[in-house]
Coordinates of C-alpha atoms in Angstrom, one line a residue:
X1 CA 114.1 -67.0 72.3
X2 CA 116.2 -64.1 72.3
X3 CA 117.8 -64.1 68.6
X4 CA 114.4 -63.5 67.5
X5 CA 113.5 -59.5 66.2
X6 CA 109.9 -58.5 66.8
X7 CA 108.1 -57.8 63.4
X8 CA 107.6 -54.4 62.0
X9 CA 103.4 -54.1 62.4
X10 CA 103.7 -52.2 59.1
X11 CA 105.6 -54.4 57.1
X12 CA 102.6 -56.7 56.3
X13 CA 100.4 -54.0 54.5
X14 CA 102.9 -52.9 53.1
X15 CA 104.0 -56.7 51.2
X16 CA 99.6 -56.5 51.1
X17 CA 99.5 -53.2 48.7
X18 CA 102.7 -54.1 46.9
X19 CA 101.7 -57.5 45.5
X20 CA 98.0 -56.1 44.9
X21 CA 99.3 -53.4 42.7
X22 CA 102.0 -56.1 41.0
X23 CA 98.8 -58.4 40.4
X24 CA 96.0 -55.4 38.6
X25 CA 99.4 -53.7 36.2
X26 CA 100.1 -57.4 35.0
X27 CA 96.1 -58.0 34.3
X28 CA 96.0 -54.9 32.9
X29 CA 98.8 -55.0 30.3
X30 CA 97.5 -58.8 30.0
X31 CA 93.8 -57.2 28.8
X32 CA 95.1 -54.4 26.5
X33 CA 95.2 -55.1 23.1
X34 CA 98.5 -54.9 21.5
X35 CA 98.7 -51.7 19.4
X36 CA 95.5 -50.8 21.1
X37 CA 94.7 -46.6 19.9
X38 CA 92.2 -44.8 22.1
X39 CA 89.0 -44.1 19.9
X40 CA 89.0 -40.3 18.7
X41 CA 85.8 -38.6 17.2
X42 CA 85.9 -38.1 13.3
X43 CA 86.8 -34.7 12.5
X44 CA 86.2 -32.9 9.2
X45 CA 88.7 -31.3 7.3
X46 CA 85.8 -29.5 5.4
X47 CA 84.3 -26.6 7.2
X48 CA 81.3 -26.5 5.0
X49 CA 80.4 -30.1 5.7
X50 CA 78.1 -31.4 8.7
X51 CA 78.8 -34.4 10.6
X52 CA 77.0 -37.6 11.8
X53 CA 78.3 -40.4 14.1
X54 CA 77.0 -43.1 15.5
X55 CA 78.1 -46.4 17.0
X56 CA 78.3 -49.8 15.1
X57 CA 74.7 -52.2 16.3
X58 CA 76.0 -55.1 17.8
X59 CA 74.8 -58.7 15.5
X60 CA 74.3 -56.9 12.4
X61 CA 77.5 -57.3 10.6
X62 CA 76.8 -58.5 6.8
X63 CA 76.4 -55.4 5.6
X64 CA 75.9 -51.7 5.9
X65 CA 73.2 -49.8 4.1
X66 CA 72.8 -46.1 3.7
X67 CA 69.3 -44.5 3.0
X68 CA 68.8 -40.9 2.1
X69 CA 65.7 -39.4 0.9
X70 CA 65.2 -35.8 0.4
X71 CA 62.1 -35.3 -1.0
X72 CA 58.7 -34.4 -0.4
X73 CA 55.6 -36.7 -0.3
X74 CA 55.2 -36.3 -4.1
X75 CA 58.5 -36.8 -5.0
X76 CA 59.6 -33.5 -5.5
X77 CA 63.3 -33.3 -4.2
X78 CA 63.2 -30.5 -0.8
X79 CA 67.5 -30.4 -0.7
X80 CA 70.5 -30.4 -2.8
X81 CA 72.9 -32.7 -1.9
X82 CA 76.1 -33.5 -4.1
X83 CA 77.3 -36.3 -2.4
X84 CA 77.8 -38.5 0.9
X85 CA 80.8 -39.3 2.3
X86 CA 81.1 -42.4 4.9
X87 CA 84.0 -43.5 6.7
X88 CA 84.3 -46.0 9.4
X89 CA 86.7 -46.5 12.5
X90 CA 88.8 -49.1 12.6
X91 CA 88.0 -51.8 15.4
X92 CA 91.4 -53.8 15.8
X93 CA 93.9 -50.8 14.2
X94 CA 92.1 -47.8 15.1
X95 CA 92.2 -44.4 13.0
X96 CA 89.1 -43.2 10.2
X97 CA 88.8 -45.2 7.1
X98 CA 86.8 -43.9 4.5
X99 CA 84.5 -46.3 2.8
X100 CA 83.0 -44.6 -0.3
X101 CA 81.0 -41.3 -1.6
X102 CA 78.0 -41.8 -2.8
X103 CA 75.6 -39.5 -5.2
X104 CA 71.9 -39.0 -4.4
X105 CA 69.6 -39.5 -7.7
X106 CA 68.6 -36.6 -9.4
X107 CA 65.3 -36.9 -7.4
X108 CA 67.2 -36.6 -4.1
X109 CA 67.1 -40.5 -3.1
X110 CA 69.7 -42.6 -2.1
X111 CA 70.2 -46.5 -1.2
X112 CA 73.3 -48.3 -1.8
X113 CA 75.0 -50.7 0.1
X114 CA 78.3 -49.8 1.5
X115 CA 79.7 -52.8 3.0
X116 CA 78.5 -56.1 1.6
X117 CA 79.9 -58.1 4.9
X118 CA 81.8 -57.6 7.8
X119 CA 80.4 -54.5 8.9
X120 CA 81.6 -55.3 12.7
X121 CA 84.8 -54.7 11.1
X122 CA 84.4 -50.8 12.5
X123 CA 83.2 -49.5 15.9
X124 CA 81.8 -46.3 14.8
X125 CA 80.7 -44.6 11.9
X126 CA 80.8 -41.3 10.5
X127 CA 79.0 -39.5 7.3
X128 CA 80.1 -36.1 5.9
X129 CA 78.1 -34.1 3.8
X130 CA 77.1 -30.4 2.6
X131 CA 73.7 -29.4 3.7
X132 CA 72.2 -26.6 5.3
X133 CA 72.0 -26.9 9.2
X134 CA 69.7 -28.7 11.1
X135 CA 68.4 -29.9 7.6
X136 CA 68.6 -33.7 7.9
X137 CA 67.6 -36.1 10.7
X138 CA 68.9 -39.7 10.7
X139 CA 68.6 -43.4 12.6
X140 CA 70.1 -46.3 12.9
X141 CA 68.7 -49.5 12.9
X142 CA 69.1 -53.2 12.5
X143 CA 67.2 -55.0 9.2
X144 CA 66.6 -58.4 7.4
X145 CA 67.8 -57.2 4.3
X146 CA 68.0 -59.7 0.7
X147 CA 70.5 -60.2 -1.1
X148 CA 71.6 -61.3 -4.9
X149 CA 71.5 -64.8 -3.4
X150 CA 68.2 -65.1 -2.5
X151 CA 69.0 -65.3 1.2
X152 CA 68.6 -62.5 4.1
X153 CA 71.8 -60.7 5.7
X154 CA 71.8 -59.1 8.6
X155 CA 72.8 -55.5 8.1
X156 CA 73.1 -52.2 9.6
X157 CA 71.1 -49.2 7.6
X158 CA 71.5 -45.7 8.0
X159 CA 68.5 -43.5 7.0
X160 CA 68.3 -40.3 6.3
X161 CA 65.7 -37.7 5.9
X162 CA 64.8 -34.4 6.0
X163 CA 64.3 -32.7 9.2
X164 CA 60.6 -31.7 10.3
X165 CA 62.2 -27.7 10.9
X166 CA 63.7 -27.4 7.6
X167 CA 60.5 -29.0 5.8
X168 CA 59.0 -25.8 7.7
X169 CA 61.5 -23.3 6.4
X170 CA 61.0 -24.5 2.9
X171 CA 57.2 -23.9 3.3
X172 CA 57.2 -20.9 4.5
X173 CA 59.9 -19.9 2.3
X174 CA 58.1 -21.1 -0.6
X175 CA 54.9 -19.3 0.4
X176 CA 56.8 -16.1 0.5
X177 CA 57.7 -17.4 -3.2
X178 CA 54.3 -17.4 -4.1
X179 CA 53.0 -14.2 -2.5
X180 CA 55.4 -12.2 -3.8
X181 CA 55.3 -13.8 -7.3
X182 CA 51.4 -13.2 -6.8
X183 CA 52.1 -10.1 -5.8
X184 CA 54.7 -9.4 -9.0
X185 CA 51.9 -10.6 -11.8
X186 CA 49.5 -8.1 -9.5
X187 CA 51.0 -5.1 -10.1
X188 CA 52.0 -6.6 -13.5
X189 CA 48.2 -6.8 -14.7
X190 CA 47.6 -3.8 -13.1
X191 CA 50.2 -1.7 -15.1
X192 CA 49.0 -3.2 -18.1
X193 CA 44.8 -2.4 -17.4
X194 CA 46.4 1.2 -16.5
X195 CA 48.1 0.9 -20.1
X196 CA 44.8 0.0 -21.7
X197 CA 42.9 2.0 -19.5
X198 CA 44.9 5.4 -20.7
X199 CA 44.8 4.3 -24.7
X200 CA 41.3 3.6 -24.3
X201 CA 40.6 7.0 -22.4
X202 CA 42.7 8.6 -25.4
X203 CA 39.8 7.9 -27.9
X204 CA 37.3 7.9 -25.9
X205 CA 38.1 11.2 -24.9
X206 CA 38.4 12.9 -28.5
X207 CA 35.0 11.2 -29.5
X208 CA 33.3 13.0 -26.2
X209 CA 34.7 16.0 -27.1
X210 CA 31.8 18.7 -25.7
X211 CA 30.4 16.4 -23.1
X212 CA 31.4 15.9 -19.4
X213 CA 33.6 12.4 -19.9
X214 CA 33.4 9.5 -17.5
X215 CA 36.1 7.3 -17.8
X216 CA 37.0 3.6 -18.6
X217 CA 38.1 3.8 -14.7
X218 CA 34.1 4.1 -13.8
X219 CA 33.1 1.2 -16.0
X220 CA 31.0 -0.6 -13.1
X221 CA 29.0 2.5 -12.8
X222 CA 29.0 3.7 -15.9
X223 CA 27.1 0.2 -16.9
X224 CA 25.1 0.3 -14.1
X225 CA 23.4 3.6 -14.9
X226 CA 23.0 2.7 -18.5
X227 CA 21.0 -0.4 -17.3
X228 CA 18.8 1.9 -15.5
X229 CA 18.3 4.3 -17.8
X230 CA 20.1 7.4 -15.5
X231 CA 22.5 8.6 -17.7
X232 CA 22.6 12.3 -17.5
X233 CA 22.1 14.3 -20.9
X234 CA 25.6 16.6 -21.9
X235 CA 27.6 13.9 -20.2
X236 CA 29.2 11.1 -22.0
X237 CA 30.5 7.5 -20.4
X238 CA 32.6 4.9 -21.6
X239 CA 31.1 1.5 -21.3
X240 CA 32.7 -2.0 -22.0
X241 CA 30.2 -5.4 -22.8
X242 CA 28.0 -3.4 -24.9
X243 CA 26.3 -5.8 -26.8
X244 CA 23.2 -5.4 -29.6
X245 CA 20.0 -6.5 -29.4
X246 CA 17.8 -7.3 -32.0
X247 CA 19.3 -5.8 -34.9
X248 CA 21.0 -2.9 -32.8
X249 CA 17.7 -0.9 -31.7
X250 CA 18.4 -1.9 -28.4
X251 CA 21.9 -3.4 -25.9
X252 CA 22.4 -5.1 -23.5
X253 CA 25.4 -5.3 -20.7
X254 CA 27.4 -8.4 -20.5
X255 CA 29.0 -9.5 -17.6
X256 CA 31.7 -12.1 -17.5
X257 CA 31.4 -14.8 -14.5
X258 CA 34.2 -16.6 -15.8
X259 CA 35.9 -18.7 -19.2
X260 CA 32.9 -20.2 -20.5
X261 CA 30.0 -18.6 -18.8
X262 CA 28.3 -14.8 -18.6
X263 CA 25.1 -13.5 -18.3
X264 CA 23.3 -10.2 -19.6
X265 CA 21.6 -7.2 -18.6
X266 CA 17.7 -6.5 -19.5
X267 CA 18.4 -4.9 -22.7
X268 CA 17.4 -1.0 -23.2
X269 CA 16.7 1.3 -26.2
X270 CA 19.8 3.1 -27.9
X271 CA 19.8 5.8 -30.4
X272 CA 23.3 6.6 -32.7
X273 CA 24.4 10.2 -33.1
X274 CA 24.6 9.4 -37.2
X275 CA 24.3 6.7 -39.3
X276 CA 28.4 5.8 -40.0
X277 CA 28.4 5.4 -36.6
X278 CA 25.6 3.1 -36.6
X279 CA 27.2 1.8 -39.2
X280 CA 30.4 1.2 -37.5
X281 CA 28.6 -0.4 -33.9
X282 CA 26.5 -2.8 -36.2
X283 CA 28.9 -4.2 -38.4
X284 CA 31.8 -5.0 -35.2
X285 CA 28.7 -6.0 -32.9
X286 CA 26.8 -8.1 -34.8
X287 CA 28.1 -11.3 -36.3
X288 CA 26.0 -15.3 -37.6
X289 CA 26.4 -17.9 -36.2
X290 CA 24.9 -21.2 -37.6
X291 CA 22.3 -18.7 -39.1
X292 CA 21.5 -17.2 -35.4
X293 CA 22.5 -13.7 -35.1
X294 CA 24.6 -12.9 -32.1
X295 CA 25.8 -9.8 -30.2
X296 CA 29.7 -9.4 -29.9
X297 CA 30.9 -7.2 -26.6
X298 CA 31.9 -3.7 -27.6
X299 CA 33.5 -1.1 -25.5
X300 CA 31.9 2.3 -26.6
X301 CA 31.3 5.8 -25.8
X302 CA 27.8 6.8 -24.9
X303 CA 26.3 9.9 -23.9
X304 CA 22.7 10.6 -22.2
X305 CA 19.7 11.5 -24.1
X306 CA 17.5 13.9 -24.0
X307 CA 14.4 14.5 -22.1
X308 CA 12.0 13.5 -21.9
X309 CA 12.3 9.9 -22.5
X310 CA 16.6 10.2 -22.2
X311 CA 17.2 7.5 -24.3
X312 CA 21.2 6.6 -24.8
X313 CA 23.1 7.9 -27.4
X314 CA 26.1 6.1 -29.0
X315 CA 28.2 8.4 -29.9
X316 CA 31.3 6.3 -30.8
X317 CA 33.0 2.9 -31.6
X318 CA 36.2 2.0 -29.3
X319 CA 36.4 -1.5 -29.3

């Protein structure tokens, strides 16, 4: 047959590779959506605000729940939060719809429904908010929720909580609070004991006038040597918790152990240095009480006796 042309060995593949490519553009632009828009991450026009996303859970579309809960285990709101923005993307049309802002209570919790049904309706979801970084943790779950019906939908919730590193920044911030607020009313009592200290030291001073003066600032010892009968004669102490004994003739040291209870030295011998200031001790240190006579702490001036027996004189009334 000699009209007949011998085929081109490359023209099959070529009708092969053609037809293949004609067949996958038509199944393609036969499987696209029309109007289809390529999903885009949300994107916050708020530079303060952080961001959450997360993908829609397949089967639970009658409803979308958020849950926020920014307090501690007693209650106590942990973080400010004004409000929560949520916005959802749009399965069929594409683009960010925003779906409400919601308020935590004043105790930092939160749950509210924001979609009663159709919560397939979106792809993704996104929630905006102002809170310190790294502050808040969430998850997403599927849950048998009721509703006003009586029945159970099936309904994607959205929890959020406080995250376990800022709970530790707000402890240890806090308990820098407290140290240096314990540290403030510290140096605050102590200011006001050197206050007290100096006007007591002011009188005490002028009553000792001629003796060697031991201060309000020795107190522990100054008690201590009273008790044990070793104070030294020309020298003169001031002593608080000075209380009388049996009708003043002798005192006793009290010692506070706290609000309610204190207990007492063994009581020693006292002399006065003249009767108005024996006057004075007894009247503010004595007092009845359901006809019992009781001692009432004093803080007074007392100087050593003489030899040989060195009993304690009080020499003057400061408090």
């Amino acid at each position: 047959m000699k009209n007949c042309k011998k085929m081109n060995v490359g023209f099959v593949p070529r009708i092969f590779t053609i037809a293949l490519v004609t067949i996958l553009t038509a199944t393609t632009l036969w499987a696209k959506p029309k109007n289809a828009v390529e999903y885009s991450p949300f994107k916050s026009e708020n530079p303060n605000a952080t961001v959450f996303e997360f993908e829609y859970i397949k089967g639970y579309d009658e409803g979308l729940i958020l849950i926020g809960d920014f307090q501690d285990s007693y209650g106590n709101k942990l973080l400010e939060c004004s409000s929560i923005a949520v916005y959802g993307w749009k399965k069929k049309k594409g683009g960010w719809e925003k779906l409400g802002e919601y308020k935590p209570n004043e105790n930092g919790y939160i749950k509210t429904r924001v979609l009663n049904d159709d919560s397939d309706r979106y792809t993704h979801y996104a929630m905006e908010v102002e809170v310190p970084e790294n502050s808040l943790t969430f998850s997403t779950q599927g849950q048998r929720i009721s509703n006003d019906f009586g029945f159970e939908d099936s309904c994607m919730v959205i929890i959020f909580s406080i995250s376990q590193d800022y709970k530790k920044i707000l402890s240890e911030k806090r308990a820098a609070e407290r140290a240096e607020q314990e540290r403030l009313e510290a140096e605050r009592k102590a200011k006001e004991k050197a206050e007290q200290n100096a006007k007591i030291n002011a009188i005490a001073k002028e009553i000792a006038k001629g003796y060697v003066y031991h201060g309000i600032e020795e107190d522990a010892r100054n008690c201590k040597l009273f008790t044990s009968k070793a104070l030294e004669e020309g020298h003169a102490y001031c002593i608080s918790g000075f209380v009388l004994k049996y009708g003043g003739s002798m005192a006793a040291i009290e010692y506070a152990d706290g609000f309610l209870f204190s207990s007492q030295s063994s009581a020693v011998s006292v002399e006065y240095i003249n009767q108005k200031v024996k006057g004075e001790i007894v009247e503010a240190g004595l007092t009845s009480f359901f006809g019992q006579t009781l001692g009432v702490p004093l803080t007074v001036v007392v100087a050593g006796g003489k030899a040989p027996l060195h009993t304690p004189i009080v020499i003057g009334l400061i408090e």
